[in-house]
Amino acid sequence: MFPRDFYEILHIIGIAMLFLAIGGVATHAANGGNKATSQTRGLMGTVHGLGALLILVGGFGMLARIGFAHGTNFPGWLWVKIVVWLVLSAIVLLPYRKPALAKPFIFLLPLLAGVAVYMALYKPF
């Protein structure tokens, strides 16, 4: 098993990759681009998917290293983080399908990140 810091680094790299991909797609769509005109669609899809995977592996790796027991119920703060992860994993599909949402994504993404960070730091429930 790797040390907690290793999983935290994986988690943070995954977050950077995920936000890079979502931001790139949202910016392209906000500037009038679509799937057909995207020259980096495959690359952004790969970066997004790999980022989502690293977030998941890093997050659950950290849970294991801090002593979270297998088979116990997830606390509320962890469920919130899982929902944020699911939203961020699916949201990359929307800018091309609904280009009007591309600009609001640029403001929504930091809010979702803030919710996830708040849950991780303060574990309110």
mmCIF file with all atom_site columns, C-alpha atoms in Angstrom:
data_model
loop_
_atom_site.group_PDB
_atom_site.id
_atom_site.type_symbol
_atom_site.label_atom_id
_atom_site.label_alt_id
_atom_site.label_comp_id
_atom_site.label_asym_id
_atom_site.label_entity_id
_atom_site.label_seq_id
_atom_site.pdbx_PDB_ins_code
_atom_site.Cartn_x
_atom_site.Cartn_y
_atom_site.Cartn_z
_atom_site.occupancy
_atom_site.B_iso_or_equiv
_atom_site.pdbx_formal_charge
_atom_site.auth_seq_id
_atom_site.auth_comp_id
_atom_site.auth_asym_id
_atom_site.auth_atom_id
_atom_site.pdbx_PDB_model_num
ATOM 1   C CA . MET A 1 1   ? 0.000   0.000  0.000   1.00 0.00 ? 1   MET A CA 1
ATOM 2   C CA . PHE A 1 2   ? 1.223   3.502  -0.811  1.00 0.00 ? 2   PHE A CA 1
ATOM 3   C CA . PRO A 1 3   ? 1.444   6.350  1.715   1.00 0.00 ? 3   PRO A CA 1
ATOM 4   C CA . ARG A 1 4   ? -1.423  8.808  2.088   1.00 0.00 ? 4   ARG A CA 1
ATOM 5   C CA . ASP A 1 5   ? 0.566   11.555 0.353   1.00 0.00 ? 5   ASP A CA 1
ATOM 6   C CA . PHE A 1 6   ? 0.813   9.438  -2.795  1.00 0.00 ? 6   PHE A CA 1
ATOM 7   C CA . TYR A 1 7   ? -2.980  9.152  -2.979  1.00 0.00 ? 7   TYR A CA 1
ATOM 8   C CA . GLU A 1 8   ? -3.397  12.855 -2.258  1.00 0.00 ? 8   GLU A CA 1
ATOM 9   C CA . ILE A 1 9   ? -1.064  13.725 -5.136  1.00 0.00 ? 9   ILE A CA 1
ATOM 10  C CA . LEU A 1 10  ? -3.000  11.374 -7.449  1.00 0.00 ? 10  LEU A CA 1
ATOM 11  C CA . HIS A 1 11  ? -6.231  13.022 -6.317  1.00 0.00 ? 11  HIS A CA 1
ATOM 12  C CA . ILE A 1 12  ? -4.947  16.543 -6.994  1.00 0.00 ? 12  ILE A CA 1
ATOM 13  C CA . ILE A 1 13  ? -3.478  15.613 -10.389 1.00 0.00 ? 13  ILE A CA 1
ATOM 14  C CA . GLY A 1 14  ? -6.852  14.079 -11.299 1.00 0.00 ? 14  GLY A CA 1
ATOM 15  C CA . ILE A 1 15  ? -8.666  17.261 -10.255 1.00 0.00 ? 15  ILE A CA 1
ATOM 16  C CA . ALA A 1 16  ? -6.332  19.372 -12.404 1.00 0.00 ? 16  ALA A CA 1
ATOM 17  C CA . MET A 1 17  ? -6.864  17.066 -15.396 1.00 0.00 ? 17  MET A CA 1
ATOM 18  C CA . LEU A 1 18  ? -10.641 17.016 -14.983 1.00 0.00 ? 18  LEU A CA 1
ATOM 19  C CA . PHE A 1 19  ? -10.910 20.794 -14.721 1.00 0.00 ? 19  PHE A CA 1
ATOM 20  C CA . LEU A 1 20  ? -8.524  21.284 -17.643 1.00 0.00 ? 20  LEU A CA 1
ATOM 21  C CA . ALA A 1 21  ? -10.725 19.122 -19.865 1.00 0.00 ? 21  ALA A CA 1
ATOM 22  C CA . ILE A 1 22  ? -14.052 20.605 -18.757 1.00 0.00 ? 22  ILE A CA 1
ATOM 23  C CA . GLY A 1 23  ? -12.691 24.147 -19.044 1.00 0.00 ? 23  GLY A CA 1
ATOM 24  C CA . GLY A 1 24  ? -11.281 23.455 -22.494 1.00 0.00 ? 24  GLY A CA 1
ATOM 25  C CA . VAL A 1 25  ? -14.535 21.999 -23.788 1.00 0.00 ? 25  VAL A CA 1
ATOM 26  C CA . ALA A 1 26  ? -16.618 24.780 -22.203 1.00 0.00 ? 26  ALA A CA 1
ATOM 27  C CA . THR A 1 27  ? -14.363 27.499 -23.637 1.00 0.00 ? 27  THR A CA 1
ATOM 28  C CA . HIS A 1 28  ? -14.441 25.930 -27.095 1.00 0.00 ? 28  HIS A CA 1
ATOM 29  C CA . ALA A 1 29  ? -18.245 25.655 -27.001 1.00 0.00 ? 29  ALA A CA 1
ATOM 30  C CA . ALA A 1 30  ? -18.634 29.197 -25.600 1.00 0.00 ? 30  ALA A CA 1
ATOM 31  C CA . ASN A 1 31  ? -16.652 30.505 -28.580 1.00 0.00 ? 31  ASN A CA 1
ATOM 32  C CA . GLY A 1 32  ? -19.000 28.798 -31.040 1.00 0.00 ? 32  GLY A CA 1
ATOM 33  C CA . GLY A 1 33  ? -17.139 25.519 -31.435 1.00 0.00 ? 33  GLY A CA 1
ATOM 34  C CA . ASN A 1 34  ? -18.849 22.150 -31.673 1.00 0.00 ? 34  ASN A CA 1
ATOM 35  C CA . LYS A 1 35  ? -17.863 18.482 -31.706 1.00 0.00 ? 35  LYS A CA 1
ATOM 36  C CA . ALA A 1 36  ? -17.160 18.562 -35.432 1.00 0.00 ? 36  ALA A CA 1
ATOM 37  C CA . THR A 1 37  ? -14.787 21.537 -35.198 1.00 0.00 ? 37  THR A CA 1
ATOM 38  C CA . SER A 1 38  ? -12.888 20.319 -32.148 1.00 0.00 ? 38  SER A CA 1
ATOM 39  C CA . GLN A 1 39  ? -9.416  19.133 -33.082 1.00 0.00 ? 39  GLN A CA 1
ATOM 40  C CA . THR A 1 40  ? -8.719  17.986 -29.531 1.00 0.00 ? 40  THR A CA 1
ATOM 41  C CA . ARG A 1 41  ? -11.963 16.194 -28.728 1.00 0.00 ? 41  ARG A CA 1
ATOM 42  C CA . GLY A 1 42  ? -10.312 12.801 -28.265 1.00 0.00 ? 42  GLY A CA 1
ATOM 43  C CA . LEU A 1 43  ? -7.502  14.262 -26.203 1.00 0.00 ? 43  LEU A CA 1
ATOM 44  C CA . MET A 1 44  ? -9.915  16.163 -23.947 1.00 0.00 ? 44  MET A CA 1
ATOM 45  C CA . GLY A 1 45  ? -12.034 13.032 -23.522 1.00 0.00 ? 45  GLY A CA 1
ATOM 46  C CA . THR A 1 46  ? -8.977  11.023 -22.530 1.00 0.00 ? 46  THR A CA 1
ATOM 47  C CA . VAL A 1 47  ? -7.715  13.690 -20.122 1.00 0.00 ? 47  VAL A CA 1
ATOM 48  C CA . HIS A 1 48  ? -11.183 14.000 -18.582 1.00 0.00 ? 48  HIS A CA 1
ATOM 49  C CA . GLY A 1 49  ? -11.664 10.259 -18.148 1.00 0.00 ? 49  GLY A CA 1
ATOM 50  C CA . LEU A 1 50  ? -8.197  9.684  -16.745 1.00 0.00 ? 50  LEU A CA 1
ATOM 51  C CA . GLY A 1 51  ? -8.646  12.641 -14.396 1.00 0.00 ? 51  GLY A CA 1
ATOM 52  C CA . ALA A 1 52  ? -11.947 11.243 -13.112 1.00 0.00 ? 52  ALA A CA 1
ATOM 53  C CA . LEU A 1 53  ? -10.290 7.868  -12.526 1.00 0.00 ? 53  LEU A CA 1
ATOM 54  C CA . LEU A 1 54  ? -7.349  9.414  -10.652 1.00 0.00 ? 54  LEU A CA 1
ATOM 55  C CA . ILE A 1 55  ? -9.736  11.397 -8.450  1.00 0.00 ? 55  ILE A CA 1
ATOM 56  C CA . LEU A 1 56  ? -11.578 8.209  -7.547  1.00 0.00 ? 56  LEU A CA 1
ATOM 57  C CA . VAL A 1 57  ? -8.458  6.094  -6.939  1.00 0.00 ? 57  VAL A CA 1
ATOM 58  C CA . GLY A 1 58  ? -6.740  8.869  -4.998  1.00 0.00 ? 58  GLY A CA 1
ATOM 59  C CA . GLY A 1 59  ? -9.813  9.646  -2.916  1.00 0.00 ? 59  GLY A CA 1
ATOM 60  C CA . PHE A 1 60  ? -10.533 6.086  -1.900  1.00 0.00 ? 60  PHE A CA 1
ATOM 61  C CA . GLY A 1 61  ? -6.822  5.439  -1.380  1.00 0.00 ? 61  GLY A CA 1
ATOM 62  C CA . MET A 1 62  ? -6.712  8.338  1.079   1.00 0.00 ? 62  MET A CA 1
ATOM 63  C CA . LEU A 1 63  ? -9.778  6.968  2.857   1.00 0.00 ? 63  LEU A CA 1
ATOM 64  C CA . ALA A 1 64  ? -8.054  3.624  3.286   1.00 0.00 ? 64  ALA A CA 1
ATOM 65  C CA . ARG A 1 65  ? -4.882  5.255  4.604   1.00 0.00 ? 65  ARG A CA 1
ATOM 66  C CA . ILE A 1 66  ? -6.714  7.364  7.203   1.00 0.00 ? 66  ILE A CA 1
ATOM 67  C CA . GLY A 1 67  ? -8.241  4.206  8.623   1.00 0.00 ? 67  GLY A CA 1
ATOM 68  C CA . PHE A 1 68  ? -11.709 4.226  7.096   1.00 0.00 ? 68  PHE A CA 1
ATOM 69  C CA . ALA A 1 69  ? -12.975 0.715  7.813   1.00 0.00 ? 69  ALA A CA 1
ATOM 70  C CA . HIS A 1 70  ? -14.198 -1.479 4.973   1.00 0.00 ? 70  HIS A CA 1
ATOM 71  C CA . GLY A 1 71  ? -17.910 -2.190 5.253   1.00 0.00 ? 71  GLY A CA 1
ATOM 72  C CA . THR A 1 72  ? -18.825 0.874  7.308   1.00 0.00 ? 72  THR A CA 1
ATOM 73  C CA . ASN A 1 73  ? -21.374 3.364  6.033   1.00 0.00 ? 73  ASN A CA 1
ATOM 74  C CA . PHE A 1 74  ? -20.096 6.435  4.234   1.00 0.00 ? 74  PHE A CA 1
ATOM 75  C CA . PRO A 1 75  ? -20.509 9.670  6.182   1.00 0.00 ? 75  PRO A CA 1
ATOM 76  C CA . GLY A 1 76  ? -22.615 12.468 4.660   1.00 0.00 ? 76  GLY A CA 1
ATOM 77  C CA . TRP A 1 77  ? -19.630 14.584 3.620   1.00 0.00 ? 77  TRP A CA 1
ATOM 78  C CA . LEU A 1 78  ? -18.299 11.696 1.540   1.00 0.00 ? 78  LEU A CA 1
ATOM 79  C CA . TRP A 1 79  ? -21.639 11.253 -0.216  1.00 0.00 ? 79  TRP A CA 1
ATOM 80  C CA . VAL A 1 80  ? -21.566 14.949 -1.143  1.00 0.00 ? 80  VAL A CA 1
ATOM 81  C CA . LYS A 1 81  ? -18.072 14.511 -2.598  1.00 0.00 ? 81  LYS A CA 1
ATOM 82  C CA . ILE A 1 82  ? -19.212 11.456 -4.581  1.00 0.00 ? 82  ILE A CA 1
ATOM 83  C CA . VAL A 1 83  ? -22.154 13.424 -6.013  1.00 0.00 ? 83  VAL A CA 1
ATOM 84  C CA . VAL A 1 84  ? -19.809 16.290 -6.973  1.00 0.00 ? 84  VAL A CA 1
ATOM 85  C CA . TRP A 1 85  ? -17.508 13.737 -8.644  1.00 0.00 ? 85  TRP A CA 1
ATOM 86  C CA . LEU A 1 86  ? -20.449 12.242 -10.577 1.00 0.00 ? 86  LEU A CA 1
ATOM 87  C CA . VAL A 1 87  ? -21.600 15.693 -11.703 1.00 0.00 ? 87  VAL A CA 1
ATOM 88  C CA . LEU A 1 88  ? -18.087 16.668 -12.807 1.00 0.00 ? 88  LEU A CA 1
ATOM 89  C CA . SER A 1 89  ? -17.710 13.330 -14.595 1.00 0.00 ? 89  SER A CA 1
ATOM 90  C CA . ALA A 1 90  ? -20.889 13.870 -16.618 1.00 0.00 ? 90  ALA A CA 1
ATOM 91  C CA . ILE A 1 91  ? -20.853 17.646 -17.065 1.00 0.00 ? 91  ILE A CA 1
ATOM 92  C CA . VAL A 1 92  ? -18.262 17.584 -19.854 1.00 0.00 ? 92  VAL A CA 1
ATOM 93  C CA . LEU A 1 93  ? -20.976 16.331 -22.216 1.00 0.00 ? 93  LEU A CA 1
ATOM 94  C CA . LEU A 1 94  ? -23.229 19.363 -21.827 1.00 0.00 ? 94  LEU A CA 1
ATOM 95  C CA . PRO A 1 95  ? -21.363 22.329 -23.395 1.00 0.00 ? 95  PRO A CA 1
ATOM 96  C CA . TYR A 1 96  ? -21.621 20.905 -26.907 1.00 0.00 ? 96  TYR A CA 1
ATOM 97  C CA . ARG A 1 97  ? -25.211 19.742 -26.421 1.00 0.00 ? 97  ARG A CA 1
ATOM 98  C CA . LYS A 1 98  ? -26.346 23.008 -24.816 1.00 0.00 ? 98  LYS A CA 1
ATOM 99  C CA . PRO A 1 99  ? -23.859 25.729 -25.879 1.00 0.00 ? 99  PRO A CA 1
ATOM 100 C CA . ALA A 1 100 ? -25.781 28.363 -23.892 1.00 0.00 ? 100 ALA A CA 1
ATOM 101 C CA . LEU A 1 101 ? -24.617 26.590 -20.710 1.00 0.00 ? 101 LEU A CA 1
ATOM 102 C CA . ALA A 1 102 ? -20.918 26.785 -21.625 1.00 0.00 ? 102 ALA A CA 1
ATOM 103 C CA . LYS A 1 103 ? -20.312 30.227 -20.095 1.00 0.00 ? 103 LYS A CA 1
ATOM 104 C CA . PRO A 1 104 ? -22.148 29.488 -16.813 1.00 0.00 ? 104 PRO A CA 1
ATOM 105 C CA . PHE A 1 105 ? -19.970 26.364 -16.448 1.00 0.00 ? 105 PHE A CA 1
ATOM 106 C CA . ILE A 1 106 ? -16.945 28.595 -16.069 1.00 0.00 ? 106 ILE A CA 1
ATOM 107 C CA . PHE A 1 107 ? -18.538 29.969 -12.870 1.00 0.00 ? 107 PHE A CA 1
ATOM 108 C CA . LEU A 1 108 ? -20.159 26.717 -11.755 1.00 0.00 ? 108 LEU A CA 1
ATOM 109 C CA . LEU A 1 109 ? -16.948 24.681 -11.742 1.00 0.00 ? 109 LEU A CA 1
ATOM 110 C CA . PRO A 1 110 ? -15.192 26.662 -8.978  1.00 0.00 ? 110 PRO A CA 1
ATOM 111 C CA . LEU A 1 111 ? -18.365 26.483 -6.880  1.00 0.00 ? 111 LEU A CA 1
ATOM 112 C CA . LEU A 1 112 ? -18.463 22.694 -7.175  1.00 0.00 ? 112 LEU A CA 1
ATOM 113 C CA . ALA A 1 113 ? -14.761 22.550 -6.340  1.00 0.00 ? 113 ALA A CA 1
ATOM 114 C CA . GLY A 1 114 ? -15.399 24.749 -3.305  1.00 0.00 ? 114 GLY A CA 1
ATOM 115 C CA . VAL A 1 115 ? -18.145 22.438 -2.055  1.00 0.00 ? 115 VAL A CA 1
ATOM 116 C CA . ALA A 1 116 ? -15.873 19.398 -2.410  1.00 0.00 ? 116 ALA A CA 1
ATOM 117 C CA . VAL A 1 117 ? -12.965 21.130 -0.656  1.00 0.00 ? 117 VAL A CA 1
ATOM 118 C CA . TYR A 1 118 ? -15.222 22.335 2.171   1.00 0.00 ? 118 TYR A CA 1
ATOM 119 C CA . MET A 1 119 ? -16.514 18.798 2.707   1.00 0.00 ? 119 MET A CA 1
ATOM 120 C CA . ALA A 1 120 ? -12.991 17.357 2.747   1.00 0.00 ? 120 ALA A CA 1
ATOM 121 C CA . LEU A 1 121 ? -11.586 19.930 5.159   1.00 0.00 ? 121 LEU A CA 1
ATOM 122 C CA . TYR A 1 122 ? -14.447 20.398 7.619   1.00 0.00 ? 122 TYR A CA 1
ATOM 123 C CA . LYS A 1 123 ? -16.455 17.143 7.311   1.00 0.00 ? 123 LYS A CA 1
ATOM 124 C CA . PRO A 1 124 ? -19.609 18.895 8.571   1.00 0.00 ? 124 PRO A CA 1
ATOM 125 C CA . PHE A 1 125 ? -21.731 15.720 8.671   1.00 0.00 ? 125 PHE A CA 1
#
